[in-house]
Short mmCIF file of C-alpha atoms in Angstrom, two decimals:
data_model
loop_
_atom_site.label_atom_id
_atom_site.label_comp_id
_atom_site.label_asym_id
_atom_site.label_seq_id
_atom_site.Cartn_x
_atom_site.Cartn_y
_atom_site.Cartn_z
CA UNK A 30 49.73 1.50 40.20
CA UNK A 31 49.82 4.60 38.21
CA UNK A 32 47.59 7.55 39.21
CA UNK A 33 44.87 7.98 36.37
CA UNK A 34 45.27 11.31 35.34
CA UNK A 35 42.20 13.74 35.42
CA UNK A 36 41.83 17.70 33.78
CA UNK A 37 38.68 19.11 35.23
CA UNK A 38 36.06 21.67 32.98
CA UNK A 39 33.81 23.48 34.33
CA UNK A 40 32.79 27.51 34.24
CA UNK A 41 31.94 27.42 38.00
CA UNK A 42 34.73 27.63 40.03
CA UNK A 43 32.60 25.99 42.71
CA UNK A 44 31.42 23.20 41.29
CA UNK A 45 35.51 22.69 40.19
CA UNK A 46 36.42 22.76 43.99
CA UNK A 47 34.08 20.86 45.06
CA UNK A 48 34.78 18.10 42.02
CA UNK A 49 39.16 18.35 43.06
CA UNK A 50 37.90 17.68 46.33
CA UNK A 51 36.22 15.07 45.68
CA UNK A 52 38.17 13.41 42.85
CA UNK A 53 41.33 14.26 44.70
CA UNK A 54 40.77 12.07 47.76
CA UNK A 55 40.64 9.25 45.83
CA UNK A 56 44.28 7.66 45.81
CA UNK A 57 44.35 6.63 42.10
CA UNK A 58 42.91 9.94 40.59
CA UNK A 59 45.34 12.90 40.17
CA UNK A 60 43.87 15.68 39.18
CA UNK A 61 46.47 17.21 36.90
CA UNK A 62 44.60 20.77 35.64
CA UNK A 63 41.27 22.68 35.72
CA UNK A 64 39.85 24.98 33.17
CA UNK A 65 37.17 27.39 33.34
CA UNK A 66 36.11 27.45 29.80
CA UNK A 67 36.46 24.73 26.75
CA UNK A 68 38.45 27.34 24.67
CA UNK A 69 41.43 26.74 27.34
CA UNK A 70 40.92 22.89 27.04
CA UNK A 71 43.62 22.39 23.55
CA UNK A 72 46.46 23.90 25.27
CA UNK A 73 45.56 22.32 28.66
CA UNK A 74 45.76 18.21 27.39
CA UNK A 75 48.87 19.37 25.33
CA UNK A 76 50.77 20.65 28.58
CA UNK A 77 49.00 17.86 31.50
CA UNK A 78 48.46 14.90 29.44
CA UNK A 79 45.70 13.75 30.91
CA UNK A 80 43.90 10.24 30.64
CA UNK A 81 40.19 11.59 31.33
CA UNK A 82 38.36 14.94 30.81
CA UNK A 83 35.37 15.69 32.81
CA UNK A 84 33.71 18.12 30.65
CA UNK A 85 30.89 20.40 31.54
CA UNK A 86 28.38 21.01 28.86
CA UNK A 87 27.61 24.41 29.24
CA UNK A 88 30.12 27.14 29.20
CA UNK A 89 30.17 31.07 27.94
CA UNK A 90 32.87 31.04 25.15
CA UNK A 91 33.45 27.36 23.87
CA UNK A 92 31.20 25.06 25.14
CA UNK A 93 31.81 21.69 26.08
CA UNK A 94 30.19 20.05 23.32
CA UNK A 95 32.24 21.70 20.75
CA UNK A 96 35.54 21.20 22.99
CA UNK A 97 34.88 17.30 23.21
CA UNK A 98 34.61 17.37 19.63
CA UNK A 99 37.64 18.96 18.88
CA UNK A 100 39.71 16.98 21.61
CA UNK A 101 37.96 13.46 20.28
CA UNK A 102 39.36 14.70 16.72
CA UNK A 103 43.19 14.10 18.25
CA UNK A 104 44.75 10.80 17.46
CA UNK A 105 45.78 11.12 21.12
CA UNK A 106 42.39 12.39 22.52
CA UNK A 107 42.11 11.54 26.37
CA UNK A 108 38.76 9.92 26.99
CA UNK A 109 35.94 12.75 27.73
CA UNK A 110 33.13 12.04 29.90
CA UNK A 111 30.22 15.04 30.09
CA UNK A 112 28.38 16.67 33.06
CA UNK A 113 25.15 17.76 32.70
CA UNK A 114 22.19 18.28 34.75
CA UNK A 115 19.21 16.63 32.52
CA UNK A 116 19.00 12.28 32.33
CA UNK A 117 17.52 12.88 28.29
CA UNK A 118 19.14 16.04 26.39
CA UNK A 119 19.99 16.67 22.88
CA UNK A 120 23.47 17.96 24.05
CA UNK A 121 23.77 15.28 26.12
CA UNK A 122 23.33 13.33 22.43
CA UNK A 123 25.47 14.89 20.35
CA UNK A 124 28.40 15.11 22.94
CA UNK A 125 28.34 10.81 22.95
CA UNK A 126 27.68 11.25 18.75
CA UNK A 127 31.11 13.55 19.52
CA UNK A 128 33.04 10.70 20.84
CA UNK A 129 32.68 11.30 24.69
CA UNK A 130 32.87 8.03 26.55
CA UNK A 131 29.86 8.93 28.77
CA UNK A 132 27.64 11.35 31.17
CA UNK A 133 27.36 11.94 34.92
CA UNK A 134 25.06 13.63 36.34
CA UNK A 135 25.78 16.90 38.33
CA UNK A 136 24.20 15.37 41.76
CA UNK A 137 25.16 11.95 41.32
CA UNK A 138 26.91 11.02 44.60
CA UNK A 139 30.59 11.10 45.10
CA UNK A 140 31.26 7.51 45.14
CA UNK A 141 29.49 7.03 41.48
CA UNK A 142 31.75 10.14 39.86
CA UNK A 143 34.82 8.87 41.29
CA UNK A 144 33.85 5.22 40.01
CA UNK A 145 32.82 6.69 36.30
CA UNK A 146 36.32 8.05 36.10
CA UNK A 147 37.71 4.94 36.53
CA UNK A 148 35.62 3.17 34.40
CA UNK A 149 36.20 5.27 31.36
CA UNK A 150 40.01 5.45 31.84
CA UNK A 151 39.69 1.65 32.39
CA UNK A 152 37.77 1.87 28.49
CA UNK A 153 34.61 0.60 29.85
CA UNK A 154 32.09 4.16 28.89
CA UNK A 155 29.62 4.81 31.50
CA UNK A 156 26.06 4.63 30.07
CA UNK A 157 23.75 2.73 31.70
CA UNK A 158 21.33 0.79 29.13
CA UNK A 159 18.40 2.44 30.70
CA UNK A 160 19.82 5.98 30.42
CA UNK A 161 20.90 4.84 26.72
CA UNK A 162 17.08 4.02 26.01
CA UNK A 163 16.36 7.57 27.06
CA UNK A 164 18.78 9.42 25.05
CA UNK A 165 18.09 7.33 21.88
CA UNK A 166 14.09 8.06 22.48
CA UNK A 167 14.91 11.84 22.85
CA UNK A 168 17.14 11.90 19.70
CA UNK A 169 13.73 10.59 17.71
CA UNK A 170 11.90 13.00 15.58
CA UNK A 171 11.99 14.55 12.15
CA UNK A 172 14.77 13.23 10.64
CA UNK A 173 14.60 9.36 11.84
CA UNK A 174 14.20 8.19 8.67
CA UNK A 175 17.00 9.83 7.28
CA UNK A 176 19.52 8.76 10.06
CA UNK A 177 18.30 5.53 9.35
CA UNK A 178 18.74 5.37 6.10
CA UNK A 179 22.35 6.56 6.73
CA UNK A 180 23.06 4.14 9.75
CA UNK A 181 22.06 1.24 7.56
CA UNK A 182 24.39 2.19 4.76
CA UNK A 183 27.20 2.28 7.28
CA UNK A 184 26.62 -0.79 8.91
CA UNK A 185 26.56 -2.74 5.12
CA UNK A 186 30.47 -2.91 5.75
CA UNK A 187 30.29 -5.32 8.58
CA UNK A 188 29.66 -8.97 7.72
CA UNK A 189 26.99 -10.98 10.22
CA UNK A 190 28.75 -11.63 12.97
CA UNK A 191 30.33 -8.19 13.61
CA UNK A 192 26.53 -6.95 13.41
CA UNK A 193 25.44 -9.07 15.86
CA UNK A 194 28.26 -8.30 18.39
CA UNK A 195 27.16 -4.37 17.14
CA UNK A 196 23.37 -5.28 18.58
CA UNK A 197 24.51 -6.61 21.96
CA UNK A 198 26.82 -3.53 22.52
CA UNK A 199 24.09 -1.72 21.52
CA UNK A 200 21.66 -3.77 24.16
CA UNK A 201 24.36 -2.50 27.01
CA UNK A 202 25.92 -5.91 26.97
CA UNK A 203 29.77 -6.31 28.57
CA UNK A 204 32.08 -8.10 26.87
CA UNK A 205 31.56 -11.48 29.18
CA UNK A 206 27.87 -11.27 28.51
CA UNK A 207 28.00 -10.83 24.80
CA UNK A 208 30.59 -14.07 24.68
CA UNK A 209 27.94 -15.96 26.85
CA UNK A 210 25.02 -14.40 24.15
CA UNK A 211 26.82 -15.46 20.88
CA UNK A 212 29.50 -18.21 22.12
CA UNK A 213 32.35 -16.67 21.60
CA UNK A 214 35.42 -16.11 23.74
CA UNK A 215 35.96 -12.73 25.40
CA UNK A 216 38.82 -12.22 23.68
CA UNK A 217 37.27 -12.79 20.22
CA UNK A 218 34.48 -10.40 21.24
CA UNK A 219 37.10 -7.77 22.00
CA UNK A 220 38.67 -8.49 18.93
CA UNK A 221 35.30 -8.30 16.96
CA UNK A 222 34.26 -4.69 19.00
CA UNK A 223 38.07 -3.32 17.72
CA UNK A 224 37.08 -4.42 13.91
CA UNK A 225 33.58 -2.54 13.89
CA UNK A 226 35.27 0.37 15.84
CA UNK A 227 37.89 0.61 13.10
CA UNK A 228 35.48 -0.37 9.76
CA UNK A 229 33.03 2.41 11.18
CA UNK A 230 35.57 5.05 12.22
CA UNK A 231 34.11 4.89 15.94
CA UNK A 232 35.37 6.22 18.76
CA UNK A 233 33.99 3.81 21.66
CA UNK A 234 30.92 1.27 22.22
CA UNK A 235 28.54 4.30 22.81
CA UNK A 236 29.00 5.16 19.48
CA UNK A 237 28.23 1.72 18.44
CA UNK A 238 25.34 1.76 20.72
CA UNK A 239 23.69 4.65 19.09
CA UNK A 240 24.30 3.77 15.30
CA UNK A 241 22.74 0.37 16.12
CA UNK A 242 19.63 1.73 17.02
CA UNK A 243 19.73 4.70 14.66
CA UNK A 244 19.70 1.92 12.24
CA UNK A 245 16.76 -0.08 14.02
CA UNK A 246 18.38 -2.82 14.94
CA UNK A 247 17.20 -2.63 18.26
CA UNK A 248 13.82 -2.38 17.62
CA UNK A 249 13.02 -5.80 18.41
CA UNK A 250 14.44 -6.36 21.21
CA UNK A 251 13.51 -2.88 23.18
CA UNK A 252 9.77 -4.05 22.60
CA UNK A 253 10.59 -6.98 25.09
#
């Protein structure tokens, strides 16, 4: 089986040990480079390649959120997933809006950090539909109407199947559960997430997640 390949970011060189320590043990995690700073991060994936970044948010030069940004941008990109230390932050927000696959939390126990890395190289972004609830609260505020507004006009290019496949990702439904849902094979779901991925120019199923309910159409079912 081939070694998933892992470039660590993080300003605190502790945290970084502790994280290659961690990460390292595992036998199908190689971590292939660390950086202290998100301005070092370009040249880094050009030179290791890797197949997952875990990205810190908060660094003195170039922070994470613009560095997941500009990797995401790459036809190439590796598949980002964020630290942070908060369960509902704006940063936390526009880092998934970025393209990042995911969060973990700083203290979430070693077993769970070494499991979100392989879920995210594995395509399957680690956000929990309770956590999603929280960050899509948190992103409410002035200009709702306006993202909605915008959401909606973006969704208008899928046709009504593709939007309700977009609702169930946006629920935190797997692929077996949406085919169950809508009776559908798996394989058609997958094929119906890669159409509204590439009629939205979307990243990944978080992305989906949040347009969805930018665009209310999780209203209903999150007063259940």
């Amino acid at each position: 089986m081939t070694a998933i390949r892992l470039l660590l970011v993080d300003d605190d060189p502790l945290v970084r040990a502790g994280l290659s320590l961690m990460l390292g043990g595992a036998g199908d995690i190689e971590i292939v480079g660390e950086a202290a700073d998100g301005s070092e991060v370009g040249a880094l994936v050009d030179r290791t390649r890797p197949d997952v970044v875990l990205m810190d948010i908060r660094m003195p030069a170039v922070d994470g959120l613009t560095a997941t940004e500009l990797l995401r941008r790459r036809a190439d990109a590796p598949q980002v997933v964020v630290l942070t230390t908060f369960h509902a932050d704006e940063q936390v927000l526009r880092a998934l809006r970025a393209g990042a696959a995911g969060f973990v939390l700083k203290d979430t126990a070693p077993a769970e950090i070494v499991d979100a890395v392989r879920r995210v190289a594995a395509g399957d972004p680690v956000l929990s539909p309770t956590v999603t609830r929280q960050l899509m609260a948190h992103a409410a505020g002035t200009t709702a109407d306006a993202r909605r507004a915008s959401a909606r006009a973006r969704l208008a290019a899928l046709n009504d199947r593709e939007r309700e496949v977009a609702v169930a990702v946006g629920r935190g439904h797997a692929n077996a559960g949406i085919a169950t849902e809508l009776y559908m094979s798996v394989a058609t779901v997958k094929t119906h997430v890669s159409r509204i991925l590439a009629k939205l120019d979307l990243n990944n199923r978080v992305q989906i997640a949040l347009l969805a309910h930018d665009a209310g159409l999780l209203d209903d079912t999150e007063k259940r």
